[in-house]
PDB file of C-alpha atoms and ligand atoms in Angstrom:
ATOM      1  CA  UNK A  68      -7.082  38.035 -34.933  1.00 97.00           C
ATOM      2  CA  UNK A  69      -8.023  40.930 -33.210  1.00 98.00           C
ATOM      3  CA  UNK A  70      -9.833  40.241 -29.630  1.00 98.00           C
ATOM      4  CA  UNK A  71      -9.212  37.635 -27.779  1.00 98.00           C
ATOM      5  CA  UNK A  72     -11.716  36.658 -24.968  1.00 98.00           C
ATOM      6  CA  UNK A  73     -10.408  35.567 -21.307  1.00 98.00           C
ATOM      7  CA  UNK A  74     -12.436  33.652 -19.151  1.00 98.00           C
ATOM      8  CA  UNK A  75     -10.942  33.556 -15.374  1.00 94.00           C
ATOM      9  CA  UNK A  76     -11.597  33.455 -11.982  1.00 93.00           C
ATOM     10  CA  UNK A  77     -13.742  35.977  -9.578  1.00 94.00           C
ATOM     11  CA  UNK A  78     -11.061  35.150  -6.839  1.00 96.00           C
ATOM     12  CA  UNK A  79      -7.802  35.666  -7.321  1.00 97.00           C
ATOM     13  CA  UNK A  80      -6.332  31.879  -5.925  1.00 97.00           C
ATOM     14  CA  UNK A  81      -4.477  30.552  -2.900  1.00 98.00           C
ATOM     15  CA  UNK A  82      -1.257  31.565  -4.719  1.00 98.00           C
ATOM     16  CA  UNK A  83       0.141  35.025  -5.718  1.00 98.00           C
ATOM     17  CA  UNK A  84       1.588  33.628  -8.894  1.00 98.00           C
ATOM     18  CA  UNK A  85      -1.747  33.548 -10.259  1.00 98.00           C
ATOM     19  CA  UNK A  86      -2.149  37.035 -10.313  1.00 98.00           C
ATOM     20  CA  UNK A  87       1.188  37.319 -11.840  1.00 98.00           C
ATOM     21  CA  UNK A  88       0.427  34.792 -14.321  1.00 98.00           C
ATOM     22  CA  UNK A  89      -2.814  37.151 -14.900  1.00 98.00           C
ATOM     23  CA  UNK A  90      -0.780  39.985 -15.499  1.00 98.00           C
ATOM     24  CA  UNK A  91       1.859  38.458 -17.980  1.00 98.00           C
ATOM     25  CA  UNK A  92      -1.415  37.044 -20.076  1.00 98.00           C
ATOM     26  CA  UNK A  93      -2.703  40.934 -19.827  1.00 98.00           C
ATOM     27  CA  UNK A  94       0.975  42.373 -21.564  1.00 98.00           C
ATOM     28  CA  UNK A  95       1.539  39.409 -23.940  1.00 98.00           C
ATOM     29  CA  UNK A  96      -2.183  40.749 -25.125  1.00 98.00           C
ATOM     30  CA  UNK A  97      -0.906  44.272 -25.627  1.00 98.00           C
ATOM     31  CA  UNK A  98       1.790  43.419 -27.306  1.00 98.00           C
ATOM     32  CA  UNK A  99       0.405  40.994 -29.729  1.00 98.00           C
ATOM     33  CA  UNK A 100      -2.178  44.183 -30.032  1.00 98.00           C
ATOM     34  CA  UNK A 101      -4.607  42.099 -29.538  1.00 98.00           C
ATOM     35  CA  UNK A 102      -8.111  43.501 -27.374  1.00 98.00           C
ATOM     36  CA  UNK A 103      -8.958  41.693 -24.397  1.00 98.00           C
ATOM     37  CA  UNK A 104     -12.660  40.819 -23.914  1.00 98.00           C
ATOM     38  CA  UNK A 105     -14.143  39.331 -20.724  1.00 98.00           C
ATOM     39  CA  UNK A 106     -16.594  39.336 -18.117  1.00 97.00           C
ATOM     40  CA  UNK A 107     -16.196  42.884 -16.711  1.00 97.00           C
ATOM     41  CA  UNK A 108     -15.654  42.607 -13.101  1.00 96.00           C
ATOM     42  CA  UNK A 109     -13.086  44.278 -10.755  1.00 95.00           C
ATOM     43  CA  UNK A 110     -13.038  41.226  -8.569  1.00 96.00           C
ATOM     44  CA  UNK A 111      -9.919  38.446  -8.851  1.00 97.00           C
ATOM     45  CA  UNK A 112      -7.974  37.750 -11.964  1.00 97.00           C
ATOM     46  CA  UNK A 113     -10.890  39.006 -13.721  1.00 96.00           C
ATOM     47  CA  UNK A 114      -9.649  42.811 -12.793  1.00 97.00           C
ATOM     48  CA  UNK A 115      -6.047  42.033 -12.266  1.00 98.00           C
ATOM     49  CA  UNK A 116      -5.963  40.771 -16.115  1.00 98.00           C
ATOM     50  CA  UNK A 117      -8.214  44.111 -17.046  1.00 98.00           C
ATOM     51  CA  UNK A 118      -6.371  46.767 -14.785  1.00 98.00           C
ATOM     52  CA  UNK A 119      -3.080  45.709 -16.511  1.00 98.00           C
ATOM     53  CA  UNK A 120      -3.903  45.323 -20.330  1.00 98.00           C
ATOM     54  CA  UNK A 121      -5.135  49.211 -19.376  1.00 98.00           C
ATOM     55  CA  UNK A 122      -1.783  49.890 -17.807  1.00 98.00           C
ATOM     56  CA  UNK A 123      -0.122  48.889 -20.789  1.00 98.00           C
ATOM     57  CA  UNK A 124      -1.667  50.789 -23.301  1.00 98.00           C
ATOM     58  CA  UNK A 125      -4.005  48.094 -24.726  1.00 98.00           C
ATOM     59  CA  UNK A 126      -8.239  47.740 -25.238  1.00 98.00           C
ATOM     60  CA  UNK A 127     -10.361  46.303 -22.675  1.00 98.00           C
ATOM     61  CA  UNK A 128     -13.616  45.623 -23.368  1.00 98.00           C
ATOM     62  CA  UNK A 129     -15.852  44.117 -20.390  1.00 98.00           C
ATOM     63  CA  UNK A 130     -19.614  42.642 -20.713  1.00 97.00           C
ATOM     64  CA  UNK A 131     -21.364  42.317 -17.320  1.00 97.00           C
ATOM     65  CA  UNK A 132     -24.837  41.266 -16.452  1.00 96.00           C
ATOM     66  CA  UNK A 133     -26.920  43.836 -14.656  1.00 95.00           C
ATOM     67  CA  UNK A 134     -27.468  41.359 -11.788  1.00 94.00           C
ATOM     68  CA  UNK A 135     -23.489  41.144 -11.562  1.00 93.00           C
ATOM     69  CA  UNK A 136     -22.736  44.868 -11.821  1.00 92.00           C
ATOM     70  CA  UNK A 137     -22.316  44.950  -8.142  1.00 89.00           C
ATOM     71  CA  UNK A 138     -21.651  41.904  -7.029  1.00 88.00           C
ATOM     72  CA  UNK A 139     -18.355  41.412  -9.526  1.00 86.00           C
ATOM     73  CA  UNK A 140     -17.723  45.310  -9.124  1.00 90.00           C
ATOM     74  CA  UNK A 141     -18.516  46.881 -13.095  1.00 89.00           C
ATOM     75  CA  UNK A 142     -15.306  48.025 -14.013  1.00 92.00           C
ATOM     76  CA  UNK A 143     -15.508  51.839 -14.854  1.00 92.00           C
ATOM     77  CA  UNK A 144     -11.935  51.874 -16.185  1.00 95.00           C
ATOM     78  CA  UNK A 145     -12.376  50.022 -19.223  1.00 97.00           C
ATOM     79  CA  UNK A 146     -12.095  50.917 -22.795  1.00 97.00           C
ATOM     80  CA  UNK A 147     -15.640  49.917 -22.717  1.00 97.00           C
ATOM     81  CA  UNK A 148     -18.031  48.381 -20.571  1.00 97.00           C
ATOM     82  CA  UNK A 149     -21.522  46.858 -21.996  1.00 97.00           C
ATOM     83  CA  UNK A 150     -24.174  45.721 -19.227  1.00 97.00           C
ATOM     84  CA  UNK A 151     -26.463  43.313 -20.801  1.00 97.00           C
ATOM     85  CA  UNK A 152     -30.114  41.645 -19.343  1.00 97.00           C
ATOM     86  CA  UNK A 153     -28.615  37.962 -18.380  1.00 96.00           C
ATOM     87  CA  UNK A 154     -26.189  35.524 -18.380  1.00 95.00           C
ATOM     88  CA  UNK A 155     -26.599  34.216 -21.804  1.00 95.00           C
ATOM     89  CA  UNK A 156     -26.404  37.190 -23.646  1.00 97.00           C
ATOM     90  CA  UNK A 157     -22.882  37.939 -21.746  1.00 97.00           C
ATOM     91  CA  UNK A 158     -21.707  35.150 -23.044  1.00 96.00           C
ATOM     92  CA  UNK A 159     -23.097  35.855 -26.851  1.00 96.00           C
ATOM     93  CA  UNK A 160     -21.959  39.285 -26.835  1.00 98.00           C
ATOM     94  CA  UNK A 161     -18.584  37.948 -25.132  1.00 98.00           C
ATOM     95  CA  UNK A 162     -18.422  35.146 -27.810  1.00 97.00           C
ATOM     96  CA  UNK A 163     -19.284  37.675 -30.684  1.00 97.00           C
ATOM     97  CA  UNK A 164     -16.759  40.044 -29.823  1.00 98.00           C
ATOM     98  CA  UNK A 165     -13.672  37.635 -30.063  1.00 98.00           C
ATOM     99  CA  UNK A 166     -11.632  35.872 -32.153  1.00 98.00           C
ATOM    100  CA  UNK A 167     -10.271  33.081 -29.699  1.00 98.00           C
ATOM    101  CA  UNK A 168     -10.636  31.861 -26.206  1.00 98.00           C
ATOM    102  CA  UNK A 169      -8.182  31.202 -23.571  1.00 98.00           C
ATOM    103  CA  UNK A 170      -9.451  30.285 -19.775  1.00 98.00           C
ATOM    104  CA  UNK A 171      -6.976  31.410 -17.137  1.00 98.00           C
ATOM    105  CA  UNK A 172      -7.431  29.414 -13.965  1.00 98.00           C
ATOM    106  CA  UNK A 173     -10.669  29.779 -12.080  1.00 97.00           C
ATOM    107  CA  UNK A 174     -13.941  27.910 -10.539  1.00 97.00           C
ATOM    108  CA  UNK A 175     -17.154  26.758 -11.746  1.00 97.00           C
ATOM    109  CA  UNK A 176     -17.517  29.741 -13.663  1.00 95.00           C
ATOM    110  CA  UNK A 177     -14.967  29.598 -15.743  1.00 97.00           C
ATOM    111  CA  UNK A 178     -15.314  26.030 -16.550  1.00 98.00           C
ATOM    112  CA  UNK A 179     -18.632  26.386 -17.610  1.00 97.00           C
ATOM    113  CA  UNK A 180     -17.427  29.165 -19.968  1.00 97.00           C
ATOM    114  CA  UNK A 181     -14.753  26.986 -21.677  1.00 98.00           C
ATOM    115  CA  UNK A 182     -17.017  24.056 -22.113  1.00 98.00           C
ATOM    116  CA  UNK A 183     -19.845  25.676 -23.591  1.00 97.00           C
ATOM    117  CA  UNK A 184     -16.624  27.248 -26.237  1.00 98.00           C
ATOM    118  CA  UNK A 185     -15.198  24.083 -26.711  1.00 98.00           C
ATOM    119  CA  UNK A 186     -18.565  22.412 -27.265  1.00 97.00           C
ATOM    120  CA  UNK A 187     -19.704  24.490 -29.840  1.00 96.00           C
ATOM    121  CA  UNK A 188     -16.178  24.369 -31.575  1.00 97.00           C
ATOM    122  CA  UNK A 189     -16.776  20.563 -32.103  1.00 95.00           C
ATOM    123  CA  UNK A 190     -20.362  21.406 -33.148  1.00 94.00           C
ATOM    124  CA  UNK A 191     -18.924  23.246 -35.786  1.00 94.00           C
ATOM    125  CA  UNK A 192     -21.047  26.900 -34.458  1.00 95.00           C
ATOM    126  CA  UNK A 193     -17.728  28.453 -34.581  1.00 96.00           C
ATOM    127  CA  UNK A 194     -14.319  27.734 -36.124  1.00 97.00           C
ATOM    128  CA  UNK A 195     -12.360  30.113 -33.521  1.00 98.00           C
ATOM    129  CA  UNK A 196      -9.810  28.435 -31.462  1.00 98.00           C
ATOM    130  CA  UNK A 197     -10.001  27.467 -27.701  1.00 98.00           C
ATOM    131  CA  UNK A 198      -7.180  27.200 -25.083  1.00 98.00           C
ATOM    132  CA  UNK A 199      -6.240  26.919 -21.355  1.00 98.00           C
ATOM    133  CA  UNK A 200      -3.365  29.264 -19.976  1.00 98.00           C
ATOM    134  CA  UNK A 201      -2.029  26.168 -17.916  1.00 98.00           C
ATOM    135  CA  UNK A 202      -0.914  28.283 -15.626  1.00 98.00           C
ATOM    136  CA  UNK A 203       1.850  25.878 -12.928  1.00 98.00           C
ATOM    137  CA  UNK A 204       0.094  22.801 -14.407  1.00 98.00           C
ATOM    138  CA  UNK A 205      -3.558  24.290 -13.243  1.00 98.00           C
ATOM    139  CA  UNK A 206      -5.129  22.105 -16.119  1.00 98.00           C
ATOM    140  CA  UNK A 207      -3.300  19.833 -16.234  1.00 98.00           C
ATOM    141  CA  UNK A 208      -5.600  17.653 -14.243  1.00 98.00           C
ATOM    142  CA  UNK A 209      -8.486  18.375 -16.627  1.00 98.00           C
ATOM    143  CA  UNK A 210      -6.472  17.931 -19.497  1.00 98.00           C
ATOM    144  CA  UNK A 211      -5.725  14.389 -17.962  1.00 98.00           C
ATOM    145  CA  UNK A 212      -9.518  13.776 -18.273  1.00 98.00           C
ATOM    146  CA  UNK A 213     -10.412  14.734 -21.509  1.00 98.00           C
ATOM    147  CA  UNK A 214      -7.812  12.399 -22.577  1.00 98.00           C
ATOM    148  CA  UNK A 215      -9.395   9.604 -20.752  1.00 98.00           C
ATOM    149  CA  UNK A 216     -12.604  10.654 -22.719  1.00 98.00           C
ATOM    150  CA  UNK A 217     -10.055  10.397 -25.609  1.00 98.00           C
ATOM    151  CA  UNK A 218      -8.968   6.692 -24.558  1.00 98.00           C
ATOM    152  CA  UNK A 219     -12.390   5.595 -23.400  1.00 98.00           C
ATOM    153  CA  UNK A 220     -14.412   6.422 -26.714  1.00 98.00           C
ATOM    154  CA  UNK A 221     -16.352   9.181 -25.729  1.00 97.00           C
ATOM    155  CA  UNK A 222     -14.501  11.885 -27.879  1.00 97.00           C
ATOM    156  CA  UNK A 223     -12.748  12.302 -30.947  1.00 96.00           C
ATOM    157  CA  UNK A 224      -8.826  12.703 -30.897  1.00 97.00           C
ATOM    158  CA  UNK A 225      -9.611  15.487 -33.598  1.00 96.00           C
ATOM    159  CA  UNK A 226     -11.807  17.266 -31.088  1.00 96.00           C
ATOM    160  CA  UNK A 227      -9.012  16.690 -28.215  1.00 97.00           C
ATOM    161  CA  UNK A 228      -6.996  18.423 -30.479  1.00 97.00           C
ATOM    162  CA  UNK A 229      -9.120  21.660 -30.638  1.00 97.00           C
ATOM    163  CA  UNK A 230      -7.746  22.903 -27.312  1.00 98.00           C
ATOM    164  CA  UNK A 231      -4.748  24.686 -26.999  1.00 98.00           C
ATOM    165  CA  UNK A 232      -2.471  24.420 -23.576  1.00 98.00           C
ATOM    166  CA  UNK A 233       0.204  25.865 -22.400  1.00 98.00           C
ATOM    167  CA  UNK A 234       1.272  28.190 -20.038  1.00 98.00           C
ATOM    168  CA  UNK A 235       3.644  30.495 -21.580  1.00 98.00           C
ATOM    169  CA  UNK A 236       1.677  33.418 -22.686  1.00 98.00           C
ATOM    170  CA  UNK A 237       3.170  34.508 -25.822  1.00 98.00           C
ATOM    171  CA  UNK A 238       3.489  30.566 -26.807  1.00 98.00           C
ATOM    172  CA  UNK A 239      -0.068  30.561 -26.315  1.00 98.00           C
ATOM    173  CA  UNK A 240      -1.296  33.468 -28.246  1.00 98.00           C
ATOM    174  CA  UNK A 241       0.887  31.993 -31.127  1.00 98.00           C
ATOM    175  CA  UNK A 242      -0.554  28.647 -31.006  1.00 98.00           C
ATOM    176  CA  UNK A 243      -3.892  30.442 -31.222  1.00 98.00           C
ATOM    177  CA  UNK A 244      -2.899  32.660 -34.258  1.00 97.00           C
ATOM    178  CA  UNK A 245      -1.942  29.196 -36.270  1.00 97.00           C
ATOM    179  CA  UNK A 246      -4.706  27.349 -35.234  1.00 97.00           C
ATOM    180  CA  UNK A 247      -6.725  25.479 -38.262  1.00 94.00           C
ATOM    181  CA  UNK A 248     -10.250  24.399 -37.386  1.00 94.00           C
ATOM    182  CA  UNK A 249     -10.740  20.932 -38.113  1.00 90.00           C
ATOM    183  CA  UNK A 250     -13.765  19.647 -40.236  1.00 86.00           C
ATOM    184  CA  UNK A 251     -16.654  18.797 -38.051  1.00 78.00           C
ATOM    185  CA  UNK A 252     -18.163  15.534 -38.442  1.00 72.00           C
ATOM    186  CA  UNK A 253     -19.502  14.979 -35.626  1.00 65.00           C
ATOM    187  CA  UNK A 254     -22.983  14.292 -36.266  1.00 59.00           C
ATOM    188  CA  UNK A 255     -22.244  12.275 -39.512  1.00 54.00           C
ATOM    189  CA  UNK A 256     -19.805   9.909 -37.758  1.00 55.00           C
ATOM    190  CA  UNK A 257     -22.571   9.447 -35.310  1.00 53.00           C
ATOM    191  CA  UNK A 258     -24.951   8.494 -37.352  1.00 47.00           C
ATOM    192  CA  UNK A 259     -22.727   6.065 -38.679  1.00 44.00           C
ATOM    193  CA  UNK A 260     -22.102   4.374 -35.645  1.00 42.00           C
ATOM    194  CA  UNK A 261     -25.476   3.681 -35.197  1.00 34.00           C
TER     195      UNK A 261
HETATM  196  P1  AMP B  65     -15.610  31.649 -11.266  1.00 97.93           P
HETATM  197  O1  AMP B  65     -14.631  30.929 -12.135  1.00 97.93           O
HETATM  198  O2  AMP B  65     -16.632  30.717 -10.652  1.00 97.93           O
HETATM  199  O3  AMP B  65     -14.970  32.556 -10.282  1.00 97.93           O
HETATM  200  O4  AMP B  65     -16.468  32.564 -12.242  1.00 97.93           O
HETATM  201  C1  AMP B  65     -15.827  33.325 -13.212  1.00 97.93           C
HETATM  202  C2  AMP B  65     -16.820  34.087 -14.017  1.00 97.93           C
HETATM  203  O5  AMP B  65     -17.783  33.203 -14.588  1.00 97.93           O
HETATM  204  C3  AMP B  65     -17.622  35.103 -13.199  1.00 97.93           C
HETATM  205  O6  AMP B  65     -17.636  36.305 -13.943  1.00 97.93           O
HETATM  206  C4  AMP B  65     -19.002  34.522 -13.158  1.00 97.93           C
HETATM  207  O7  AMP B  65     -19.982  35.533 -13.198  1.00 97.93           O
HETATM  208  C5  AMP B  65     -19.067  33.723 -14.417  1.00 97.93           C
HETATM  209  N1  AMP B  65     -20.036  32.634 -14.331  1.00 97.93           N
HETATM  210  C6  AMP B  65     -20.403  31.933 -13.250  1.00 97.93           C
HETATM  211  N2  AMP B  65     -21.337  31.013 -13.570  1.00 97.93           N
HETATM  212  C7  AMP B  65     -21.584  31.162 -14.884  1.00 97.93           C
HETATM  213  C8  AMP B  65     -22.465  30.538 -15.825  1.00 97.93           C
HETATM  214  N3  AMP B  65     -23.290  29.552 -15.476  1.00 97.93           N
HETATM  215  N4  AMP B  65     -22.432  30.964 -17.094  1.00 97.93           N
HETATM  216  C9  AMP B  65     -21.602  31.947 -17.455  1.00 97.93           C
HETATM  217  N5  AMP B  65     -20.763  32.586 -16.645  1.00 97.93           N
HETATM  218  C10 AMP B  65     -20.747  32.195 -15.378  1.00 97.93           C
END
């Protein structure tokens, strides 16, 4: 594993232990020597996490869209900084460029960035693993969810399973370097259901 791609907030939270929690993510990174990859901006976590992985020595590597170059503040301090057309090539390049991804606490944004991840693990597009850094329980309401999915029939306990949590840092980057992809059925057990 070399990159690892963060997905996080454009605010930085109600609580300053966010930001703290963004900063411990950034040096676990480093020191794993692992490259962080994500979405480029200066604003909230998503600079806090890039301004210290650069502190400590480590690669940042951010992928904006032009529209968002001012709005989320294009980082000019990064190991390197691509500005692509749109949205969906942000993620694709952001997707491309990693070996794993973690979301840190955040909005809409970042949910939308883990689900389309997680989705396309259980698809089977990609066998690279996908976690939540569950930062003072932030997930754990969502986690609570997806096992009621779980329990109500609407997903696989295998798929479940796909997602790592916790929030420890350097727990979390080890869970992701043992993670084992499982074998994706999903179409074929649908098609036997019918
Ligand atoms: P948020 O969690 O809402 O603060 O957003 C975090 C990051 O997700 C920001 O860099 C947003 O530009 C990005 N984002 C917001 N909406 C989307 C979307 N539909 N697809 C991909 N990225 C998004």
């Amino acid at each position: 594993m070399k990159a690892v791609c963060v997905y996080c907030g454009s605010s930085d939270g109600a609580r300053p232990l966010y930001a703290e929690a963004a900063r411990a993510f950034g040096r676990a990174l480093v020191k794993a020597d692992l490259a962080l990859v994500y979405g480029g901006g200066k604003v909230g976590l998503m600079g806090v996490i890039a301004d210290e992985v650069m502190a400590a020595g480590g690669r940042a590597i951010g992928v904006i869209p032009e529209l968002l170059v001012n709005k989320e503040v294009g980082h000019t301090g990064l190991t390197e900084l691509h500005v692509v057309p749109d949205m969906h090539q942000r993620k694709k390049m952001m997707a491309d460029l990693s070996d794993a991804f973690v979301a840190m606490p955040g909005g809409a944004g970042t949910l939308e960035e883990l689900f389309e991840v997680f989705t396309w693990a259980q698809l089977g597009y990609h066998q690279k693993p996908v976690a939540v850094l569950n930062t003072d329980g932030f997930y754990d309401p969502l986690v609570a969810l997806l096992r009621h999915t779980v329990d109500e029939g609407f997903m696989q306990q295998k798929y479940f399973d796909i997602l790592q949590i916790d929030a420890n840092p350097d727990v979390l980057i080890g869970k992701l370097q043992r993670y084992r992809a499982p074998a994706t059925d999903k179409w074929a057990q649908n098609r036997a259901a019918v």
